[in-house]
PDB file of N, CA and C in Angstrom:
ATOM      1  N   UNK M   1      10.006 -31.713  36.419  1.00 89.00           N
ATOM      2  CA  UNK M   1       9.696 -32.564  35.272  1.00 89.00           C
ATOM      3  C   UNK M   1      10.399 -32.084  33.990  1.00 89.00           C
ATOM      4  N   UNK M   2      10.503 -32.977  33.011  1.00 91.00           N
ATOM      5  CA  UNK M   2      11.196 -32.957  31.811  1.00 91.00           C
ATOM      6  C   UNK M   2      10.785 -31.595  30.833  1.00 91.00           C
ATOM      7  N   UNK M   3       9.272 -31.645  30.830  1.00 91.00           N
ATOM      8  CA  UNK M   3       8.367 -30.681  29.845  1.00 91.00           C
ATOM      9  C   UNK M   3       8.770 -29.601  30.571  1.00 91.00           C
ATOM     10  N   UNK M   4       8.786 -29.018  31.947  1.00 95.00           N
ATOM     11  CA  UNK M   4       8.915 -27.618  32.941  1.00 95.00           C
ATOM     12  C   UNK M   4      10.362 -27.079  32.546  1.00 95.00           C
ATOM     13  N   UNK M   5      11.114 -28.283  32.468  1.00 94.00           N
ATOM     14  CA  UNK M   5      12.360 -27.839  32.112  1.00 94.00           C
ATOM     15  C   UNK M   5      12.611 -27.291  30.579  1.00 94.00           C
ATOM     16  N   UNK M   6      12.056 -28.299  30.133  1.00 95.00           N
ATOM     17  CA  UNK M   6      12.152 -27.565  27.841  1.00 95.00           C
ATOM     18  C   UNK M   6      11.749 -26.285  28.183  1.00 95.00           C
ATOM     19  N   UNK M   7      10.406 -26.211  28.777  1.00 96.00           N
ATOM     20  CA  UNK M   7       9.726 -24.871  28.824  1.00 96.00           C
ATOM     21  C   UNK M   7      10.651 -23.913  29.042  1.00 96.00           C
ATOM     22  N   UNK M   8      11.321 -23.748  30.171  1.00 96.00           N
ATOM     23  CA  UNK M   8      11.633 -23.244  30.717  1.00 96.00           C
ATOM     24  C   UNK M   8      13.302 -22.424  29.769  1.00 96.00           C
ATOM     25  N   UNK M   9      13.750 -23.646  28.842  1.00 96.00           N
ATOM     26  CA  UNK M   9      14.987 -23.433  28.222  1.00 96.00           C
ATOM     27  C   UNK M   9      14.436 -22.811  27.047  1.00 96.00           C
ATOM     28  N   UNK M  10      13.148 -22.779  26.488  1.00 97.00           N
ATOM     29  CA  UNK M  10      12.385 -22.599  24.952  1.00 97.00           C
ATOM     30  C   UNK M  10      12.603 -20.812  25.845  1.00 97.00           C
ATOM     31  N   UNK M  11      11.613 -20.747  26.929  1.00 98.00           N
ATOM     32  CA  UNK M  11      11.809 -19.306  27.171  1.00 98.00           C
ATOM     33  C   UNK M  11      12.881 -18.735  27.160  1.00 98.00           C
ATOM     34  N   UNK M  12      13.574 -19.079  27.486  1.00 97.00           N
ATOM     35  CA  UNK M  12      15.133 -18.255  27.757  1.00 97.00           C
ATOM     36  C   UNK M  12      15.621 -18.170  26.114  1.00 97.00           C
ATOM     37  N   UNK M  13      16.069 -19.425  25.597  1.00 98.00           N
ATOM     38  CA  UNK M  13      16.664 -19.307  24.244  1.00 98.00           C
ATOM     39  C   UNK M  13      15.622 -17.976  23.930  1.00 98.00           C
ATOM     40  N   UNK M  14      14.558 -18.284  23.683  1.00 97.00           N
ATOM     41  CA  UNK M  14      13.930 -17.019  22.581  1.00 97.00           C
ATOM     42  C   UNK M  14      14.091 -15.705  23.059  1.00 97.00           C
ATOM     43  N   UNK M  15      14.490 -15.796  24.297  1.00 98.00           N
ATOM     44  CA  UNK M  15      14.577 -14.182  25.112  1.00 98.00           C
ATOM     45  C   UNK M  15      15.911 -13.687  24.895  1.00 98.00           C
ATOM     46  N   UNK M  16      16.813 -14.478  24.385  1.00 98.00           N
ATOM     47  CA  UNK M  16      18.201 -14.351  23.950  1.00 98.00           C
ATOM     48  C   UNK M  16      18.298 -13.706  22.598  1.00 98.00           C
ATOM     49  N   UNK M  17      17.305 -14.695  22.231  1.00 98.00           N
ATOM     50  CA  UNK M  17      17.568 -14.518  20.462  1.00 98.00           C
ATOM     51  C   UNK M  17      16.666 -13.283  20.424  1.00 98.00           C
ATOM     52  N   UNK M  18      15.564 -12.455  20.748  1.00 97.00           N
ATOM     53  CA  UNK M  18      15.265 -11.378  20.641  1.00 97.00           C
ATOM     54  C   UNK M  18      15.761 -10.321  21.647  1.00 97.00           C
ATOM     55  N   UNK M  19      16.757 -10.481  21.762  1.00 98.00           N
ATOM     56  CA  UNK M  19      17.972  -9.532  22.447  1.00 98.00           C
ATOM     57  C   UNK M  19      19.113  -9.639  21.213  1.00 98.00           C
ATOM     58  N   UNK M  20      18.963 -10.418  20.271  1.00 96.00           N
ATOM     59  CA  UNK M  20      20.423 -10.557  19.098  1.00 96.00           C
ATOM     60  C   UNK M  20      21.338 -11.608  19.662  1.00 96.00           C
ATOM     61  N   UNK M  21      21.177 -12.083  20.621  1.00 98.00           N
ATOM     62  CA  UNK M  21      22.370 -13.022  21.273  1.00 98.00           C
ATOM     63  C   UNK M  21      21.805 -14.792  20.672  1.00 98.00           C
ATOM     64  N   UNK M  22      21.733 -14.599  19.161  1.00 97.00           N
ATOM     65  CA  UNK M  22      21.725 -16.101  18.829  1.00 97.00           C
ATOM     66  C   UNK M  22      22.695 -17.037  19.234  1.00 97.00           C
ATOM     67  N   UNK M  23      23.827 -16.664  18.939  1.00 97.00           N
ATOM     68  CA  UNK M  23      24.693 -17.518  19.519  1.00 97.00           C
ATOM     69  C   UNK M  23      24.373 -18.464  20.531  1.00 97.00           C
ATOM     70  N   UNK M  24      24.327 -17.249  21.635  1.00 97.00           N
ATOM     71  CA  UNK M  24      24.150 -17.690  23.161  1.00 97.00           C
ATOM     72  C   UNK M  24      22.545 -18.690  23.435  1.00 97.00           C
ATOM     73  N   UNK M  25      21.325 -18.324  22.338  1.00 98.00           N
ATOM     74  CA  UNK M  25      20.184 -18.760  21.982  1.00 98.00           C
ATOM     75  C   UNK M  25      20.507 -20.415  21.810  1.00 98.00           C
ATOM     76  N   UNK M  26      21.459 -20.521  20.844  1.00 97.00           N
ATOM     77  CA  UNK M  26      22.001 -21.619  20.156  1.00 97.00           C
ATOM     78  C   UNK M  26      22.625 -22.719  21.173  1.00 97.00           C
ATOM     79  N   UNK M  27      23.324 -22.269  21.473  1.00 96.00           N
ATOM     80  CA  UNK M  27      24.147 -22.946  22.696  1.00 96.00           C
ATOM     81  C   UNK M  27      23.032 -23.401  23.749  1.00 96.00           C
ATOM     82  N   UNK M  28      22.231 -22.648  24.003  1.00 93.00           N
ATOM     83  CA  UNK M  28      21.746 -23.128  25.483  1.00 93.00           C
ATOM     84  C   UNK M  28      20.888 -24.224  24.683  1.00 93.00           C
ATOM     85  N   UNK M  29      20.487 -24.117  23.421  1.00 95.00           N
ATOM     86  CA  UNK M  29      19.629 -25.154  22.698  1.00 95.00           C
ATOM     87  C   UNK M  29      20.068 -26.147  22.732  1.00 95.00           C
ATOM     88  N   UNK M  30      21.558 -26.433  22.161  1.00 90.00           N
ATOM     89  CA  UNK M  30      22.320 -27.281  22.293  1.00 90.00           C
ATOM     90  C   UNK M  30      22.178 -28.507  22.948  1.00 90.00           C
ATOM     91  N   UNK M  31      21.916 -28.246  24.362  1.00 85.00           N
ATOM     92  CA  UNK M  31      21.916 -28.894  25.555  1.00 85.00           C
ATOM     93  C   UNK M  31      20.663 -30.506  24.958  1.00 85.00           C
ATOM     94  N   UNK M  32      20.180 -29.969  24.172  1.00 86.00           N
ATOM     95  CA  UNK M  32      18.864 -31.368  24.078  1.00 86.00           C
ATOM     96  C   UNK M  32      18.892 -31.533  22.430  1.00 86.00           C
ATOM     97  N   UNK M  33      20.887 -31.814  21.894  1.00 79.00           N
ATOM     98  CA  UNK M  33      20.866 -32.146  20.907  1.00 79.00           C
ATOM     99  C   UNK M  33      21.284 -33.694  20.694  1.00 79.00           C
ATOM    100  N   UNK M  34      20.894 -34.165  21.935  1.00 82.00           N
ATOM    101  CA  UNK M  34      20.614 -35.702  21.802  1.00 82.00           C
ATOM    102  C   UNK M  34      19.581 -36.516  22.102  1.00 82.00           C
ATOM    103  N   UNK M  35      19.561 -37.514  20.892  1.00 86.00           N
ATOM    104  CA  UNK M  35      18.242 -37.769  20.776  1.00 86.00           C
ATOM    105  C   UNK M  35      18.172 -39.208  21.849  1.00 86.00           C
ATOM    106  N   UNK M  36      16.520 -39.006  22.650  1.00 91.00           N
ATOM    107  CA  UNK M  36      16.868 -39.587  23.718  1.00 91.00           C
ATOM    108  C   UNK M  36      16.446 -41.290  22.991  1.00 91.00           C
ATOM    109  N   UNK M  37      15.940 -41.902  23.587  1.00 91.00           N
ATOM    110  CA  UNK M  37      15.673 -43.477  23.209  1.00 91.00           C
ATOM    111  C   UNK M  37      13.983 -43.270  22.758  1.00 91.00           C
ATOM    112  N   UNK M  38      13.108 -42.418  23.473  1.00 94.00           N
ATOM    113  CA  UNK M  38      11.481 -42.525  23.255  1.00 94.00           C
ATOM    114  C   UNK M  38      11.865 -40.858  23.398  1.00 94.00           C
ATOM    115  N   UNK M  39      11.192 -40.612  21.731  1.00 95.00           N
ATOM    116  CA  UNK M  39      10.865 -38.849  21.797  1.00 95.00           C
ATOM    117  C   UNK M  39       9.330 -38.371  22.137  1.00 95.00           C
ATOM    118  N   UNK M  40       9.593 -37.514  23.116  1.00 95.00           N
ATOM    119  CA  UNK M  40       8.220 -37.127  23.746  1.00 95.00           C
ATOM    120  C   UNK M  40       8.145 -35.661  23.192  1.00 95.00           C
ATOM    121  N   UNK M  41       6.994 -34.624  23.215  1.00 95.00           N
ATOM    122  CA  UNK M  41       6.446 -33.338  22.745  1.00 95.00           C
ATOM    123  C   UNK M  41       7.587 -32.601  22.954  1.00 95.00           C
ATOM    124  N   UNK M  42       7.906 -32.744  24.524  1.00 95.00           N
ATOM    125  CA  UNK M  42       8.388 -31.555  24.705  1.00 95.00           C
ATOM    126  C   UNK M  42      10.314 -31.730  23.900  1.00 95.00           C
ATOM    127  N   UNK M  43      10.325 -32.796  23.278  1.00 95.00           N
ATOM    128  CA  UNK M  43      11.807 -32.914  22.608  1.00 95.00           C
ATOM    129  C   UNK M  43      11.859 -32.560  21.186  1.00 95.00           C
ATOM    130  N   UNK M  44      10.023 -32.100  20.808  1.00 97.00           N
ATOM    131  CA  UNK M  44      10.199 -31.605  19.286  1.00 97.00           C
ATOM    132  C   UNK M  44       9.826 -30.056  19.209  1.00 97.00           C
ATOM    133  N   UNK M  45       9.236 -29.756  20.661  1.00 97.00           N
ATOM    134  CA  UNK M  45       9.862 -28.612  20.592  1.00 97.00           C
ATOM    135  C   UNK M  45      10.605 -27.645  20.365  1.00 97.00           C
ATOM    136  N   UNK M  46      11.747 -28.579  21.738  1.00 97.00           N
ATOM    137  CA  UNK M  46      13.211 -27.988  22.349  1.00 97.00           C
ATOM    138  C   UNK M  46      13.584 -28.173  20.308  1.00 97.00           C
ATOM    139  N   UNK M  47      13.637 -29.314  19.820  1.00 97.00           N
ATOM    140  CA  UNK M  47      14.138 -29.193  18.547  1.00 97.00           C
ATOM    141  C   UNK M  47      13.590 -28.460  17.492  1.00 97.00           C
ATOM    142  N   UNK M  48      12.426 -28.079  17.464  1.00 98.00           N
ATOM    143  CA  UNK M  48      11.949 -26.986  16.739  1.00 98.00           C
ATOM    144  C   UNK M  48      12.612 -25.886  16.795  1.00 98.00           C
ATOM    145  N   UNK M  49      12.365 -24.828  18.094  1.00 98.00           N
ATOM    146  CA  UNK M  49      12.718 -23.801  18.415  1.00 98.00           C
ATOM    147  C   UNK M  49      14.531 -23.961  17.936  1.00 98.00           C
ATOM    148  N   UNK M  50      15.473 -24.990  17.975  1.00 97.00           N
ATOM    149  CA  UNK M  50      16.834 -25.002  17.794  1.00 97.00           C
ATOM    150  C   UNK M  50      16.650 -24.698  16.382  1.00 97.00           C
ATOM    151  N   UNK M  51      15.942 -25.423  15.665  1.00 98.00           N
ATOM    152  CA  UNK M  51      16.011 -25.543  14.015  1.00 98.00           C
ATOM    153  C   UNK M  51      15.886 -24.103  13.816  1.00 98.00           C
ATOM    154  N   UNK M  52      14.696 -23.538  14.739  1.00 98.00           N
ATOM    155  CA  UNK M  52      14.176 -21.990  13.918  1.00 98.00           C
ATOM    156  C   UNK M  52      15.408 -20.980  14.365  1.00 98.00           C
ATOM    157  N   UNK M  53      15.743 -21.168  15.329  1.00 98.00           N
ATOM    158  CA  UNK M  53      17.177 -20.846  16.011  1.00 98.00           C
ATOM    159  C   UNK M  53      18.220 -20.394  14.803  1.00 98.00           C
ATOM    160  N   UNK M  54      18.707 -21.730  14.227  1.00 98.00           N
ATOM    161  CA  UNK M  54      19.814 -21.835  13.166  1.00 98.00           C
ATOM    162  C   UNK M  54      19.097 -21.485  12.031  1.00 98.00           C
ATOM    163  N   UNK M  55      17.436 -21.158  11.564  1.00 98.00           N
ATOM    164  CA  UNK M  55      17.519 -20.987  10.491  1.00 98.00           C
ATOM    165  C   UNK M  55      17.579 -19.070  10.215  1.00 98.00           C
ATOM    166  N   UNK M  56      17.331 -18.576  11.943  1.00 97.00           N
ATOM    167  CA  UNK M  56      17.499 -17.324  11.819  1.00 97.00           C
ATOM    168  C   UNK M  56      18.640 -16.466  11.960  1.00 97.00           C
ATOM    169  N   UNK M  57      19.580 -17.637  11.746  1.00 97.00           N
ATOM    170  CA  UNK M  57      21.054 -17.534  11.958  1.00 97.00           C
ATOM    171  C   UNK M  57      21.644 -17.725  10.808  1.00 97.00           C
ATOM    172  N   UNK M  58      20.457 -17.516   9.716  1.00 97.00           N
ATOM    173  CA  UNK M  58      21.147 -18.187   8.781  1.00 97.00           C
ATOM    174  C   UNK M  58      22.487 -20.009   8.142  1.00 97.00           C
ATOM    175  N   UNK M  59      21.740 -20.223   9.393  1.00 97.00           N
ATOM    176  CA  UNK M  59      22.126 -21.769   9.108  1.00 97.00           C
ATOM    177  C   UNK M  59      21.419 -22.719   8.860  1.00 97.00           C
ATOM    178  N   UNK M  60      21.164 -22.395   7.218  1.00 97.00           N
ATOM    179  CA  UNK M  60      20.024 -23.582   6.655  1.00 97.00           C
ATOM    180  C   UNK M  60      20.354 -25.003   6.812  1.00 97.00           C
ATOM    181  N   UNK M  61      21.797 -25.550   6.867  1.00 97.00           N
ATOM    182  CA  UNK M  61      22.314 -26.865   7.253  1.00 97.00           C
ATOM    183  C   UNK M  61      21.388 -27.380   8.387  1.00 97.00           C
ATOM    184  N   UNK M  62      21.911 -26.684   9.511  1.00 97.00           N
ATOM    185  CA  UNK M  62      21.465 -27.105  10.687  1.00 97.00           C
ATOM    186  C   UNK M  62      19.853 -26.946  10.861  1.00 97.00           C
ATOM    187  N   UNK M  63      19.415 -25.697  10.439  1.00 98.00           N
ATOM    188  CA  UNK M  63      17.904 -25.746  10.041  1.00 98.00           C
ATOM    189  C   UNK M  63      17.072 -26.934   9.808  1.00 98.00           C
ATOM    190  N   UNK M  64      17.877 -27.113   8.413  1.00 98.00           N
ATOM    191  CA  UNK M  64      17.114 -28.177   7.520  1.00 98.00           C
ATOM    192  C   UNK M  64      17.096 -30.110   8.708  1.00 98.00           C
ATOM    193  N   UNK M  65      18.348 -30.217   9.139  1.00 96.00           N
ATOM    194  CA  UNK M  65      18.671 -31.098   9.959  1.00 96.00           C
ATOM    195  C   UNK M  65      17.318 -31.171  10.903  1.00 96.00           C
ATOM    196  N   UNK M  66      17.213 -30.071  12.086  1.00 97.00           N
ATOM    197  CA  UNK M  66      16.648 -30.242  12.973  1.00 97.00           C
ATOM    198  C   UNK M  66      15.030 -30.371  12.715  1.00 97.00           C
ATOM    199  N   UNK M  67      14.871 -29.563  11.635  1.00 98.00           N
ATOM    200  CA  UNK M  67      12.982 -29.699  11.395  1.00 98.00           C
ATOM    201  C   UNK M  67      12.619 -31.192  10.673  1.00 98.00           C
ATOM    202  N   UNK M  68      13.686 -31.513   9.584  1.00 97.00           N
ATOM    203  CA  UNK M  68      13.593 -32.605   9.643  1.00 97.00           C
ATOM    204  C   UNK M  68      13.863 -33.567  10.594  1.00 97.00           C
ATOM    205  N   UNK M  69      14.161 -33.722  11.865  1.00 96.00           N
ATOM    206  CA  UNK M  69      14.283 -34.609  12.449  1.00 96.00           C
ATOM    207  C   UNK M  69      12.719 -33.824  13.677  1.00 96.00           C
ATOM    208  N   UNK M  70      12.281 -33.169  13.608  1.00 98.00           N
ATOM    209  CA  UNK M  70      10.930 -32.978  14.389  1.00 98.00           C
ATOM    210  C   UNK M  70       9.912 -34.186  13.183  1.00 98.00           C
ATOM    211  N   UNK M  71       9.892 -33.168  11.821  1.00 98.00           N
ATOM    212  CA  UNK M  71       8.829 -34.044  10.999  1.00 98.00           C
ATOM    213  C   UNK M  71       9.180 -35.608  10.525  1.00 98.00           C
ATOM    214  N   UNK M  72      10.165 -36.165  11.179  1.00 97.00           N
ATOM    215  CA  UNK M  72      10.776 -37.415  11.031  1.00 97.00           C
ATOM    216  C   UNK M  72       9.589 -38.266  12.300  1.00 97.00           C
ATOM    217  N   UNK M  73       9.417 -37.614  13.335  1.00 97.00           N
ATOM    218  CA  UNK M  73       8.765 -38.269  14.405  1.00 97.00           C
ATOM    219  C   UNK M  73       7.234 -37.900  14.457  1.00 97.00           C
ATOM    220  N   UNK M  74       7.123 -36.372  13.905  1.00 97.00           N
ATOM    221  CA  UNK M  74       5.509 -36.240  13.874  1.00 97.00           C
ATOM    222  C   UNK M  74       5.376 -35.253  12.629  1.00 97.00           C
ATOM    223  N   UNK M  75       5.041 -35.364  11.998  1.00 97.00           N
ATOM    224  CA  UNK M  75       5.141 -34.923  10.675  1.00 97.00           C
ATOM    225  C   UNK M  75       4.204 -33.380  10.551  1.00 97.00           C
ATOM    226  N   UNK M  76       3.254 -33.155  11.438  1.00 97.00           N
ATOM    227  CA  UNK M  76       2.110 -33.038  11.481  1.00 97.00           C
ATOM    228  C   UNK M  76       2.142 -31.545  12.623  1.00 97.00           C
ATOM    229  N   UNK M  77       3.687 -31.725  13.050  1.00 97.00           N
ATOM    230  CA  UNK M  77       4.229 -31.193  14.488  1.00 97.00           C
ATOM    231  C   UNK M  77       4.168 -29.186  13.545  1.00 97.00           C
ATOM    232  N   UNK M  78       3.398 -28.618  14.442  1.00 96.00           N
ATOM    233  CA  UNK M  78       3.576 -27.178  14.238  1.00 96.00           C
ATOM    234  C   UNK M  78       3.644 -26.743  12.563  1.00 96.00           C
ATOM    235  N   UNK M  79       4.488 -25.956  12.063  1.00 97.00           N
ATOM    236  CA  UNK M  79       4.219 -25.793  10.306  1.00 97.00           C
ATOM    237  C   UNK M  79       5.490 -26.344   9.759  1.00 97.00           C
ATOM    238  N   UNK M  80       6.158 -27.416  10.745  1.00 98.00           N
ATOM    239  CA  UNK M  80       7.542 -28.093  10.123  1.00 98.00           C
ATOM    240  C   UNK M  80       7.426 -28.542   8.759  1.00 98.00           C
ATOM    241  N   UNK M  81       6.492 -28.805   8.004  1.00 97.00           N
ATOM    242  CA  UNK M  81       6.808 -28.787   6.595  1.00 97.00           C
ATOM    243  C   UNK M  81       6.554 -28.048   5.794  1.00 97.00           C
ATOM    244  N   UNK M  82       6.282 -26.878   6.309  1.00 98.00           N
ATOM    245  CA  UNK M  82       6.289 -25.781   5.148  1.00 98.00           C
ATOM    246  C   UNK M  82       7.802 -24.921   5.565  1.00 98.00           C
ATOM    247  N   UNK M  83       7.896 -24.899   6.956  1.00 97.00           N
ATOM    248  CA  UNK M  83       9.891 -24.675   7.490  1.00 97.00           C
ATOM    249  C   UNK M  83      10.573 -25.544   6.260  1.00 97.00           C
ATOM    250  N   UNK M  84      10.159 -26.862   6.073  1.00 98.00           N
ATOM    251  CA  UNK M  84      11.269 -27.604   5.297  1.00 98.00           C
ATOM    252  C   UNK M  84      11.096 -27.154   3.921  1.00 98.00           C
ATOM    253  N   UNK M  85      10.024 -26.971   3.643  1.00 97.00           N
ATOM    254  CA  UNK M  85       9.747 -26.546   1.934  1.00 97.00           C
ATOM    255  C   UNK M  85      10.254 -25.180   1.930  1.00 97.00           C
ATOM    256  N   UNK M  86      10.251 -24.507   2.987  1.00 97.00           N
ATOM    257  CA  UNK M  86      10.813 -23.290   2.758  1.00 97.00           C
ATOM    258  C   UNK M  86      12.169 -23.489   2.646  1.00 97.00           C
ATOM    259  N   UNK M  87      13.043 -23.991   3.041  1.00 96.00           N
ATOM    260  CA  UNK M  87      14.473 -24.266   2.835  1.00 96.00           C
ATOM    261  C   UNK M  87      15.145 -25.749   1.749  1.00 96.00           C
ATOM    262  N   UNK M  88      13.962 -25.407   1.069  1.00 93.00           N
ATOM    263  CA  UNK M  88      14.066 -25.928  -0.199  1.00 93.00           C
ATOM    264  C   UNK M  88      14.494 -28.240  -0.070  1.00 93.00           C
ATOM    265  N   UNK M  89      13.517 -28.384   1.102  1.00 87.00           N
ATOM    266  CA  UNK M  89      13.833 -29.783   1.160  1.00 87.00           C
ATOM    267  C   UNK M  89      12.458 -30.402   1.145  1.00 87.00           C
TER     268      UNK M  89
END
């Protein structure tokens, strides 16, 4: 299933990125940087964890992009608007 699989990529990215291998964190995130036709939980996840990804990468661009596009669909989703107020949007 769809959710077993995010899961499954949320674990790995973060096991990357607390090894220092953002990059490689980033990239595998990548994979669910299209947005499908009906966004379900497990796609504001996968896009959460990318946003927090790039914002610990110091890439507030892409940061700011991805949390706003979680609190674009559920506003309400995890502490995505205090992520966005923190990066000054």
């Amino acid at each position: 299933p769809h959710d077993t699989m995010a899961e499954g990529r949320i674990v790995v990215a973060n096991a990357l990125a607390e090894q220092g291998k953002l990059k490689d964190a980033i990239s595998m995130m990548n994979s669910v940087s299209q947005k499908p036709k009906r966004v379900r939980d497990h796609h504001l996840r996968q896009w959460y964890v990318l946003a927090d990804l790039y914002d610990r990468a110091g890439d507030t661009m892409a940061a700011s992009r991805w949390f706003t596009e979680v609190a674009r669909n559920d506003p309400q989703f995890a502490d995505v608007s205090a992520r966005l107020r923190a990066l000054g949007r």
